[in-house]
Coordinates of C-alpha atoms in Angstrom, one line a residue:
Chain A
M1 CA 1.3 5.5 -13.3
K2 CA 1.4 7.7 -10.3
A3 CA 4.3 10.0 -9.6
F4 CA 7.1 7.9 -8.2
L5 CA 8.3 10.6 -5.9
S6 CA 5.3 12.8 -5.5
K7 CA 5.6 13.7 -1.8
P8 CA 8.7 15.1 -0.2
A9 CA 10.9 12.6 1.6
I10 CA 11.4 13.0 5.4
L11 CA 15.2 13.4 5.0
N12 CA 17.4 15.1 2.5
V13 CA 18.0 12.7 -0.4
W14 CA 21.7 12.9 0.2
V15 CA 21.4 11.8 3.8
S16 CA 19.0 9.0 2.7
A17 CA 21.5 7.8 0.1
V18 CA 24.4 7.7 2.6
I19 CA 22.3 5.9 5.2
I20 CA 21.0 3.2 2.8
A21 CA 24.4 2.6 1.2
A22 CA 26.1 2.4 4.6
L23 CA 23.5 -0.1 5.8
Q24 CA 24.1 -2.3 2.7
T25 CA 27.9 -2.0 3.2
A26 CA 27.5 -3.0 6.8
I27 CA 25.4 -6.1 5.9
L28 CA 27.9 -7.2 3.3
G29 CA 30.8 -6.5 5.6
Y30 CA 29.2 -8.5 8.4
M31 CA 28.8 -11.5 6.1
I32 CA 32.5 -11.4 5.1
E33 CA 33.8 -10.7 8.6
S34 CA 31.7 -13.4 10.4
R35 CA 33.4 -15.9 8.1
A36 CA 36.8 -14.4 8.5
A37 CA 36.4 -14.6 12.3
I38 CA 35.8 -18.3 12.1
L39 CA 39.0 -18.8 10.0
R40 CA 40.9 -16.6 12.5
N41 CA 39.7 -18.1 15.8
G42 CA 38.3 -21.5 15.0
H43 CA 39.7 -24.9 15.6
D44 CA 41.0 -26.7 12.5
V45 CA 39.7 -30.2 11.6
V46 CA 40.8 -32.3 8.7
L47 CA 38.0 -34.1 7.0
Q48 CA 37.8 -37.1 4.6
T49 CA 35.5 -36.5 1.6
V50 CA 33.4 -39.3 0.2
P51 CA 32.0 -39.9 -3.3
V52 CA 28.7 -38.2 -4.1
D53 CA 26.0 -40.0 -5.8
P54 CA 25.2 -39.2 -8.6
R55 CA 28.9 -38.8 -9.4
D56 CA 28.8 -35.9 -11.8
L57 CA 27.4 -33.1 -9.7
L58 CA 29.3 -30.2 -11.0
R59 CA 26.6 -27.6 -11.0
G60 CA 27.7 -24.5 -12.9
D61 CA 30.9 -23.6 -11.1
Y62 CA 30.7 -25.3 -7.7
V63 CA 31.7 -28.7 -6.5
I64 CA 29.4 -30.7 -4.2
L65 CA 31.4 -32.1 -1.3
S66 CA 30.3 -34.8 1.0
Y67 CA 32.2 -36.0 4.1
D68 CA 32.3 -39.2 6.1
I69 CA 31.1 -37.0 9.0
S70 CA 28.0 -36.2 6.9
T71 CA 26.6 -39.7 7.9
I72 CA 25.9 -40.1 11.6
P73 CA 25.4 -43.7 12.6
L74 CA 22.5 -43.9 15.1
D75 CA 24.8 -45.8 17.6
K76 CA 26.8 -42.6 18.0
L77 CA 23.7 -40.8 19.2
V78 CA 23.9 -40.1 23.0
D79 CA 20.2 -39.0 23.3
T80 CA 17.0 -40.3 21.7
L81 CA 15.4 -39.7 18.3
P82 CA 12.4 -37.4 18.4
Q83 CA 9.1 -39.3 18.3
E84 CA 7.4 -36.9 15.9
E85 CA 8.5 -35.0 12.8
T86 CA 10.2 -31.8 13.7
D87 CA 12.8 -29.3 12.8
A88 CA 16.1 -30.6 14.2
Q89 CA 19.8 -29.7 14.4
L90 CA 22.5 -32.0 15.7
S91 CA 25.6 -31.3 17.8
V92 CA 28.4 -33.5 16.6
R93 CA 31.6 -34.1 18.6
L94 CA 34.6 -34.6 16.2
A95 CA 37.9 -36.1 17.4
K96 CA 41.1 -36.8 15.6
A97 CA 41.9 -40.4 14.8
E98 CA 45.2 -42.1 14.1
D99 CA 44.7 -41.8 10.3
G100 CA 45.0 -38.0 10.8
F101 CA 41.3 -37.4 9.9
W102 CA 38.6 -36.2 12.3
H103 CA 35.7 -38.5 12.8
V104 CA 32.4 -38.5 14.6
R105 CA 32.8 -39.6 18.3
E106 CA 29.2 -38.8 19.4
A107 CA 26.2 -36.8 18.4
A108 CA 23.1 -35.4 20.1
F109 CA 19.8 -33.7 19.2
G110 CA 20.5 -31.5 22.2
T111 CA 23.8 -29.8 23.0
L112 CA 27.2 -31.4 23.8
P113 CA 29.5 -29.8 26.4
P114 CA 33.0 -28.7 25.3
L115 CA 35.7 -31.1 26.6
E116 CA 39.4 -30.4 27.2
D117 CA 40.5 -33.6 25.3
G118 CA 41.1 -31.9 22.0
S119 CA 37.7 -32.7 20.5
V120 CA 35.5 -30.0 18.9
V121 CA 31.8 -29.8 18.7
A122 CA 30.2 -28.8 15.3
R123 CA 26.6 -27.9 14.7
T124 CA 24.8 -29.3 11.7
Q125 CA 22.6 -27.2 9.4
P126 CA 18.9 -27.3 10.5
F127 CA 17.0 -30.2 8.8
Y128 CA 13.6 -31.7 8.9
F129 CA 13.4 -35.0 10.8
Y130 CA 10.8 -37.6 9.8
P131 CA 10.6 -40.6 12.2
Q132 CA 11.0 -43.9 10.4
P133 CA 9.5 -47.2 11.5
S134 CA 11.7 -48.5 14.3
G135 CA 14.7 -50.4 13.2
S136 CA 14.6 -49.3 9.6
Q137 CA 16.8 -46.3 10.2
T138 CA 20.5 -46.8 10.9
A139 CA 22.0 -43.4 10.2
L140 CA 21.2 -39.7 9.8
S141 CA 22.4 -37.7 6.9
V142 CA 23.4 -34.1 7.8
E143 CA 25.1 -31.1 6.4
Y144 CA 27.5 -28.6 7.9
G145 CA 27.3 -25.7 5.5
I146 CA 30.6 -26.7 3.8
E147 CA 29.1 -28.9 1.1
R148 CA 29.6 -26.4 -1.7
Y149 CA 32.9 -25.0 -3.0
Y150 CA 32.9 -22.5 -5.8
V151 CA 35.8 -22.9 -8.2
P152 CA 36.9 -21.0 -11.3
E153 CA 35.1 -22.2 -14.4
G154 CA 36.6 -25.3 -15.8
Q155 CA 38.6 -26.3 -12.7
G156 CA 35.9 -28.4 -11.1
K157 CA 36.7 -31.6 -13.0
P158 CA 40.0 -32.5 -11.2
L159 CA 38.4 -31.9 -7.8
E160 CA 35.5 -34.1 -8.7
E161 CA 37.7 -36.9 -9.8
A162 CA 39.9 -36.6 -6.7
R163 CA 36.8 -36.6 -4.6
N164 CA 35.4 -39.7 -6.2
A165 CA 38.8 -41.4 -5.8
Q166 CA 38.7 -40.4 -2.1
A167 CA 41.9 -38.5 -2.5
L168 CA 40.4 -35.2 -1.6
S169 CA 40.6 -33.9 2.0
V170 CA 39.3 -30.7 3.4
T171 CA 40.6 -28.7 6.3
A172 CA 37.7 -26.8 8.0
S173 CA 37.7 -24.3 10.8
V174 CA 35.1 -24.8 13.5
S175 CA 33.9 -21.8 15.6
D176 CA 33.1 -21.9 19.3
T177 CA 29.4 -22.0 18.3
G178 CA 30.0 -25.0 16.0
V179 CA 29.8 -23.2 12.6
M180 CA 32.2 -24.5 10.0
Q181 CA 34.1 -22.8 7.1
I182 CA 36.5 -24.4 4.6
R183 CA 40.1 -23.4 5.0
T184 CA 42.1 -25.6 2.7
I185 CA 41.2 -28.2 0.0
S186 CA 44.0 -30.8 -0.6
I187 CA 44.5 -33.6 -3.0
D188 CA 46.6 -36.5 -1.6
G189 CA 47.6 -34.2 1.3
K190 CA 48.9 -31.5 -1.0
P191 CA 47.0 -28.2 -0.6
L192 CA 45.3 -27.1 -3.8
Y193 CA 43.1 -24.2 -2.7
E194 CA 43.9 -22.2 0.4
E195 CA 41.3 -19.7 1.5
P196 CA 42.5 -16.3 2.7
P197 CA 40.2 -14.7 5.3
F198 CA 39.4 -11.8 3.0
Chain B
M1 CA -4.8 5.2 -22.1
Y2 CA -7.0 7.5 -20.1
R3 CA -5.5 10.6 -21.9
A4 CA -6.6 9.3 -25.4
R5 CA -10.0 8.2 -24.2
I6 CA -10.8 11.5 -22.5
E7 CA -9.7 13.5 -25.6
R8 CA -12.0 11.4 -27.8
D9 CA -14.9 11.9 -25.5
F10 CA -14.2 15.7 -25.3
N11 CA -14.2 15.9 -29.1
L12 CA -17.6 14.1 -29.2
W13 CA -19.1 16.4 -26.6
V14 CA -17.8 19.5 -28.3
E15 CA -19.3 18.3 -31.6
K16 CA -22.6 17.7 -29.9
G17 CA -22.5 21.2 -28.4
L18 CA -22.4 19.8 -24.8
L19 CA -19.0 21.2 -24.1
D20 CA -17.3 24.5 -25.0
R21 CA -14.2 23.9 -27.1
A22 CA -12.1 26.3 -25.0
A23 CA -13.1 24.5 -21.8
A24 CA -12.2 21.1 -23.3
G25 CA -8.8 22.5 -24.4
A26 CA -8.2 24.0 -20.9
M27 CA -9.0 20.7 -19.2
L28 CA -6.7 18.7 -21.5
A29 CA -4.0 21.3 -20.8
E30 CA -4.5 21.0 -17.1
Y31 CA -4.3 17.2 -17.4
D32 CA -1.0 17.3 -19.4
A33 CA 0.5 19.7 -16.9
R34 CA 0.1 17.3 -14.0
P35 CA 3.5 15.9 -13.0
S36 CA 2.2 12.3 -12.8
S37 CA 0.9 12.2 -16.4
F38 CA 2.2 9.6 -18.7
S39 CA 5.6 10.2 -20.3
A40 CA 7.2 7.6 -22.5
G41 CA 10.6 8.8 -21.7
R42 CA 10.1 8.4 -18.0
V43 CA 8.8 4.8 -18.4
L44 CA 11.7 4.0 -20.7
M45 CA 14.2 5.4 -18.1
V46 CA 12.7 3.1 -15.5
L47 CA 12.8 0.1 -17.9
A48 CA 16.5 1.0 -18.6
G49 CA 17.1 0.8 -14.9
V50 CA 15.5 -2.6 -14.7
L51 CA 17.5 -3.9 -17.6
L52 CA 20.8 -2.6 -16.2
A53 CA 19.9 -4.2 -12.8
A54 CA 19.2 -7.5 -14.6
A55 CA 22.6 -7.3 -16.2
V56 CA 24.2 -6.8 -12.8
L57 CA 22.4 -9.8 -11.4
L58 CA 23.6 -11.9 -14.4
L59 CA 27.2 -11.0 -13.4
V60 CA 26.7 -13.6 -10.6
A61 CA 27.1 -16.3 -13.3
A62 CA 29.8 -14.4 -15.2
N63 CA 33.4 -15.3 -15.4
W64 CA 35.4 -12.7 -13.5
E65 CA 37.9 -14.8 -11.5
A66 CA 40.8 -12.8 -12.9
I67 CA 40.1 -9.9 -10.4
P68 CA 41.3 -10.5 -6.8
R69 CA 38.4 -11.2 -4.4
V70 CA 38.9 -8.1 -2.2
A71 CA 38.9 -5.9 -5.3
R72 CA 35.6 -7.5 -6.4
V73 CA 34.0 -6.8 -3.1
V74 CA 35.2 -3.2 -3.2
G75 CA 33.8 -2.9 -6.7
I76 CA 30.4 -4.2 -5.7
I77 CA 30.2 -1.9 -2.7
G78 CA 31.4 1.0 -4.8
L79 CA 28.7 0.3 -7.4
L80 CA 26.0 0.5 -4.7
W81 CA 27.4 3.8 -3.3
A82 CA 27.7 5.3 -6.8
A83 CA 24.1 4.3 -7.7
Y84 CA 22.6 5.7 -4.5
L85 CA 24.7 8.9 -4.6
G86 CA 23.8 9.3 -8.3
A87 CA 20.2 8.9 -7.4
A88 CA 20.5 11.5 -4.7
F89 CA 22.2 13.9 -7.2
S90 CA 19.5 13.3 -9.8
L91 CA 16.6 13.7 -7.3
S92 CA 18.1 16.9 -5.9
R93 CA 18.3 18.3 -9.4
G94 CA 14.6 17.4 -10.1
A95 CA 15.5 14.6 -12.5
V96 CA 13.0 12.3 -10.9
A97 CA 13.0 9.7 -13.7
I98 CA 16.8 9.1 -13.7
G99 CA 16.9 9.2 -9.9
T100 CA 14.1 6.6 -9.6
A101 CA 15.8 4.4 -12.1
L102 CA 19.1 4.5 -10.2
L103 CA 17.3 3.8 -6.9
V104 CA 15.7 0.7 -8.5
L105 CA 19.0 -0.3 -10.0
A106 CA 20.9 0.0 -6.7
T107 CA 18.3 -1.8 -4.6
M108 CA 18.1 -4.7 -7.0
A109 CA 21.9 -4.8 -7.3
F110 CA 22.1 -5.3 -3.5
G111 CA 20.4 -8.6 -3.9
G112 CA 23.0 -9.5 -6.5
A113 CA 25.7 -8.3 -4.1
I114 CA 24.5 -10.7 -1.4
A115 CA 24.6 -13.6 -3.8
L116 CA 28.0 -12.7 -5.1
V117 CA 29.6 -12.3 -1.7
G118 CA 28.0 -15.6 -0.6
Q119 CA 29.5 -17.3 -3.6
M120 CA 33.0 -15.7 -3.4
Y121 CA 33.3 -16.6 0.3
H122 CA 31.7 -20.0 0.1
L123 CA 29.0 -18.9 2.5
S124 CA 26.2 -21.5 2.6
G125 CA 23.0 -19.9 3.7
D126 CA 19.3 -20.1 3.5
S127 CA 18.0 -18.4 0.4
A128 CA 15.0 -17.3 2.4
D129 CA 17.2 -15.5 4.9
A130 CA 19.0 -13.7 2.1
L131 CA 15.7 -12.6 0.5
I132 CA 14.3 -11.4 3.8
V133 CA 17.4 -9.2 4.4
W134 CA 17.1 -7.9 0.9
F135 CA 13.4 -7.2 1.4
L136 CA 14.0 -5.3 4.7
V137 CA 16.7 -3.2 3.2
A138 CA 14.5 -2.4 0.2
C139 CA 11.7 -1.4 2.7
A140 CA 14.2 0.9 4.5
A141 CA 15.1 2.5 1.1
T142 CA 11.5 2.9 0.2
V143 CA 10.8 4.8 3.4
L144 CA 13.9 6.9 3.2
F145 CA 13.3 8.0 -0.4
R146 CA 9.5 7.8 -0.2
S147 CA 9.7 6.1 -3.5
G148 CA 6.7 4.4 -5.1
A149 CA 8.9 2.5 -7.6
L150 CA 10.8 1.0 -4.6
A151 CA 7.5 0.1 -3.0
V152 CA 6.6 -1.9 -6.1
L153 CA 10.0 -3.6 -5.8
C154 CA 9.2 -4.5 -2.2
G155 CA 5.9 -6.0 -3.3
A156 CA 7.8 -8.1 -5.9
L157 CA 10.3 -9.2 -3.3
G158 CA 7.5 -10.2 -1.0
W159 CA 6.2 -12.5 -3.8
W160 CA 9.7 -13.9 -4.3
I161 CA 10.0 -14.8 -0.6
F162 CA 6.7 -16.5 -0.7
I163 CA 7.6 -18.5 -3.8
D164 CA 11.0 -19.4 -2.4
L165 CA 9.4 -20.6 0.8
V166 CA 6.8 -22.7 -0.9
F167 CA 8.8 -24.2 -3.8
E168 CA 12.5 -24.1 -2.6
S169 CA 12.2 -24.5 1.1
D170 CA 9.1 -26.8 1.1
A171 CA 7.4 -24.7 3.7
S172 CA 4.9 -26.6 5.9
L173 CA 2.8 -25.8 8.9
E174 CA 5.2 -27.6 11.2
G175 CA 8.3 -26.1 9.6
N176 CA 10.5 -23.3 10.9
G177 CA 7.7 -20.8 10.9
Y178 CA 9.0 -18.5 8.1
I179 CA 5.9 -19.1 6.1
F180 CA 3.8 -17.3 8.8
L181 CA 5.9 -14.2 8.1
V182 CA 4.0 -13.7 4.8
P183 CA 1.0 -11.9 6.3
V184 CA 3.5 -9.6 8.0
L185 CA 5.1 -8.9 4.7
V186 CA 1.7 -8.0 3.3
L187 CA 1.1 -5.6 6.1
I188 CA 4.5 -3.9 5.6
I189 CA 3.9 -3.6 1.8
V190 CA 0.4 -2.1 2.4
A191 CA 1.9 0.4 4.8
L192 CA 4.6 1.3 2.2
V193 CA 1.9 1.7 -0.4
R194 CA -0.1 4.1 1.8
Y195 CA 3.1 6.0 2.6
T196 CA 4.3 6.3 -1.0
G197 CA 1.0 6.3 -2.9
A198 CA 2.1 3.5 -5.3
G199 CA -1.1 1.9 -6.2
I200 CA 0.4 -1.0 -8.2
A201 CA 2.1 -2.5 -5.2
R202 CA -1.2 -2.6 -3.4
H203 CA -2.4 -5.3 -5.8
L204 CA 0.9 -7.3 -5.3
A205 CA 0.2 -7.2 -1.5
Y206 CA -3.5 -8.2 -1.7
L207 CA -2.7 -11.0 -4.2
L208 CA 0.1 -12.2 -2.0
M209 CA -2.4 -12.4 0.9
L210 CA -4.8 -14.4 -1.2
G211 CA -2.0 -16.6 -2.5
W212 CA -0.9 -17.3 1.0
L213 CA -4.4 -18.1 2.2
G214 CA -4.8 -20.4 -0.8
W215 CA -1.5 -22.1 0.3
L216 CA -2.8 -22.4 3.9
Y217 CA -5.9 -24.1 2.7
T218 CA -4.0 -26.7 0.6
E219 CA -1.9 -27.5 3.7
A220 CA -4.9 -27.7 6.0
P221 CA -7.9 -28.5 3.9
E222 CA -10.6 -28.2 6.6
A223 CA -14.2 -27.1 6.2
W224 CA -13.9 -24.6 9.1
L225 CA -11.0 -22.9 7.4
A226 CA -13.0 -22.6 4.1
A227 CA -16.0 -21.3 6.0
T228 CA -13.7 -18.8 7.8
Y229 CA -12.4 -17.5 4.5
F230 CA -16.0 -17.1 3.3
G231 CA -17.1 -15.4 6.5
I232 CA -14.2 -13.0 6.7
G233 CA -14.3 -12.2 3.0
L234 CA -18.0 -11.4 3.2
V235 CA -17.7 -9.3 6.3
A236 CA -14.7 -7.4 4.9
F237 CA -16.6 -6.9 1.6
L238 CA -19.7 -5.5 3.4
L239 CA -17.5 -3.2 5.5
A240 CA -15.8 -1.9 2.4
V241 CA -19.0 -1.2 0.4
L242 CA -22.0 -0.6 2.7
P243 CA -22.7 3.2 2.8
F244 CA -23.1 3.3 6.7
S245 CA -19.9 1.2 7.3
P246 CA -17.3 3.0 9.4
L247 CA -14.5 1.7 7.2
R248 CA -16.2 2.8 3.9
R249 CA -14.2 6.0 3.7
M250 CA -10.9 4.3 4.2
A251 CA -11.7 1.6 1.7
D252 CA -12.7 4.2 -0.9
E253 CA -9.4 5.9 -0.5
A254 CA -7.7 2.7 -1.6
G255 CA -9.8 2.6 -4.8
A256 CA -11.5 -0.6 -6.1
A257 CA -9.0 -3.0 -4.4
P258 CA -10.4 -3.6 -0.9
A259 CA -13.9 -4.5 -2.2
F260 CA -12.6 -6.6 -5.0
Y261 CA -10.1 -8.6 -3.0
S262 CA -12.5 -9.2 0.0
F263 CA -15.1 -10.3 -2.5
A264 CA -12.5 -12.6 -4.1
L265 CA -11.7 -14.1 -0.6
A266 CA -15.4 -14.8 0.0
L267 CA -15.5 -16.6 -3.4
L268 CA -12.3 -18.5 -2.6
G269 CA -13.9 -19.7 0.6
L270 CA -17.0 -20.9 -1.3
I271 CA -14.8 -22.8 -3.8
A272 CA -13.0 -24.5 -0.9
L273 CA -16.3 -25.3 0.7
H274 CA -17.4 -27.0 -2.5
M275 CA -14.3 -29.2 -2.2
E276 CA -15.2 -30.2 1.3
M277 CA -18.8 -31.3 0.6
E278 CA -19.6 -34.9 0.2
Y279 CA -23.3 -34.9 -0.7
L280 CA -25.2 -33.3 -3.6
W281 CA -27.6 -31.4 -1.3
Q282 CA -24.6 -29.8 0.4
D283 CA -23.2 -28.7 -2.9
V284 CA -26.6 -27.3 -3.8
V285 CA -26.8 -25.3 -0.6
I286 CA -23.2 -23.9 -1.2
G287 CA -24.1 -23.2 -4.8
A288 CA -27.2 -21.3 -3.9
T289 CA -25.2 -19.2 -1.4
A290 CA -22.6 -18.5 -4.1
L291 CA -25.3 -17.4 -6.6
A292 CA -26.8 -15.1 -3.9
V293 CA -23.4 -13.7 -3.0
S294 CA -22.5 -13.0 -6.6
L295 CA -25.7 -11.1 -7.2
A296 CA -25.4 -9.3 -3.9
G297 CA -21.8 -8.3 -4.8
I298 CA -22.9 -7.0 -8.2
G299 CA -25.9 -5.2 -6.6
L300 CA -23.9 -3.6 -3.8
A301 CA -20.6 -2.6 -5.4
G302 CA -21.0 -3.5 -9.1
R303 CA -22.2 -0.1 -10.3
L304 CA -19.0 1.8 -9.2
N305 CA -16.6 -1.1 -9.1
G306 CA -16.1 -2.8 -12.5
A307 CA -13.7 -5.4 -11.1
V308 CA -16.2 -6.6 -8.5
R309 CA -18.9 -6.6 -11.2
F310 CA -16.8 -8.7 -13.5
L311 CA -15.9 -11.2 -10.8
G312 CA -19.5 -11.4 -9.7
Y313 CA -20.6 -12.3 -13.3
A314 CA -17.8 -14.8 -13.6
A315 CA -18.7 -16.5 -10.3
F316 CA -22.4 -16.5 -11.1
A317 CA -21.8 -18.1 -14.4
G318 CA -19.3 -20.6 -13.2
E319 CA -21.5 -21.6 -10.3
L320 CA -24.5 -22.1 -12.4
L321 CA -22.6 -24.3 -14.9
F322 CA -21.1 -26.3 -12.0
L323 CA -24.5 -26.8 -10.4
S324 CA -26.2 -27.8 -13.7
S325 CA -23.3 -30.3 -14.4
E326 CA -23.7 -31.8 -11.0
T327 CA -27.5 -32.0 -11.1
I328 CA -29.1 -32.0 -14.5
G329 CA -25.9 -33.0 -16.3
S330 CA -25.7 -36.5 -14.9
I331 CA -29.2 -37.2 -16.1
L332 CA -29.0 -35.7 -19.6
G333 CA -25.7 -37.1 -20.9
T334 CA -23.1 -35.0 -22.7
S335 CA -25.0 -33.5 -25.6
G336 CA -28.0 -32.7 -23.4
F337 CA -25.6 -31.0 -21.0
F338 CA -24.2 -28.8 -23.7
L339 CA -27.8 -28.0 -24.7
I340 CA -28.7 -27.0 -21.1
S341 CA -25.4 -25.1 -20.8
G342 CA -26.2 -23.1 -23.8
V343 CA -29.6 -22.2 -22.4
V344 CA -28.1 -21.3 -19.1
V345 CA -25.4 -19.1 -20.6
A346 CA -28.0 -17.3 -22.8
A347 CA -30.2 -16.7 -19.7
I348 CA -27.1 -15.3 -17.9
A349 CA -26.3 -13.1 -20.8
Y350 CA -29.8 -11.7 -20.8
A351 CA -29.7 -11.1 -17.1
V352 CA -26.3 -9.3 -17.3
I353 CA -27.6 -7.0 -20.1
R354 CA -30.7 -6.1 -18.0
I355 CA -28.5 -5.5 -14.9
E356 CA -26.0 -3.4 -16.8
R357 CA -28.9 -1.3 -18.2
R358 CA -30.4 -0.8 -14.7
L359 CA -27.0 0.1 -13.2
A360 CA -26.5 2.6 -16.0
A361 CA -29.9 4.2 -15.7
R362 CA -29.9 4.7 -11.9
P363 CA -28.7 8.2 -11.0
A364 CA -25.3 8.3 -9.2
T365 CA -25.7 8.4 -5.5
G366 CA -22.1 8.2 -4.3
T367 CA -18.8 9.6 -5.6
E368 CA -16.8 7.6 -8.1
A369 CA -14.5 5.3 -6.2

């Protein structure tokens, strides 16, 4: 084993310690603040959750959430499917319907322009697209980065049951760049978990 | 350990009258006085740091919802600051072992901090992204503190990124391109190794490169790629060992590793070429090349480099057994094949003993690598 600190460091060890600890603090702070900024400035959308198959997906202490906007029917697509397998990301326009929930109005592999009609544009997580034989594919399955919700140990079960009974709704905040964060989780319209920004 | 071995040899030489007892004592005293010599306490301190860091990482799964979220974040960040400032304090007092242990603890805890913050704030992110941020911060810490232990941690994180990309993110040639970062990680780790002098991390880096090349071949199994591995490996090996090579001096500074890993790459290329071949005569040509390369490796670098010698013997024996199973084995049947294998292995053993004797008898011409 060679000496672990055989040669002198360039900077004083105290300066080094402060630089590296400040750098780590800044990275963690950036992670927290970029989420808080979405909750502060984003547009709220109310989403209907759908049952997840297999039904018991409580992994450790988080609940898997799936939404009706997680399935994009191909007839909502305003541009064409890629011809070859590729990394892809969808833009999805969400609009409020009469039932109070926000649903998919249109989707595109490219970008969608912001409109002044109260709709918002969300970006999906990147996914890998495999072309299917024509006609065999009718919908795309996508994620928005709000599919996991960590709950205190032992509290996941009621959420799972409500989700499977379709009584669970989620209010999410969408940033101008289309990133989503969960703001509120409600059962039968009554808020159960409300997320403070910090 | 080297210390025990050298003392045994000294005793033997003193008994035979080859070495003065006072000189042997002085040499051992000089060795013990070196700051880098083995100390169980120091190793245990580093181990303690690793264990504590593991405990911190396990907190990710622990049940601590009772504390408000902001307090938890402040606690995590406070822990990082305390560990780094504690490390600075220890290092400035000359307590290198404790300081190093704290540095490792803090840098490992940062990975746990990213995971904890991600979980507390429901941030869904790519695990590869988080690992890369962690790796880069660990590299910055390695440079700032010029710490060999942190360089080893960087080497391990490089492996973690590679494994995550291949097994968790299903990396492919057409994917998001992260997998092509691995050679860059290797370069960074090698640079850190040269800067800090942490020899262990060098092996992590070279093995990572070989692992990545192996992955690349499984994704694109082409004869030209296998041939390229063989060619580059052979050229690099010759550059590292030939006496008139311009890179010889640099390779020697890095010890046995450059010759060994370039030799291993050439053999990896030959194995891949075997897989590409369809006809027996092609396998025989590759096999004959492999035998020649093994012998050349032993002849050129085997005397000074035990690792290359061992790999050369292993490749030679493996290749001969493969060739005899492909050629004679199909004619003789199973029992006949075992008979011929026994004869072949005996012949190899005889040849190895002869080679070892010749290598030992020849007077040393170069300095020990």
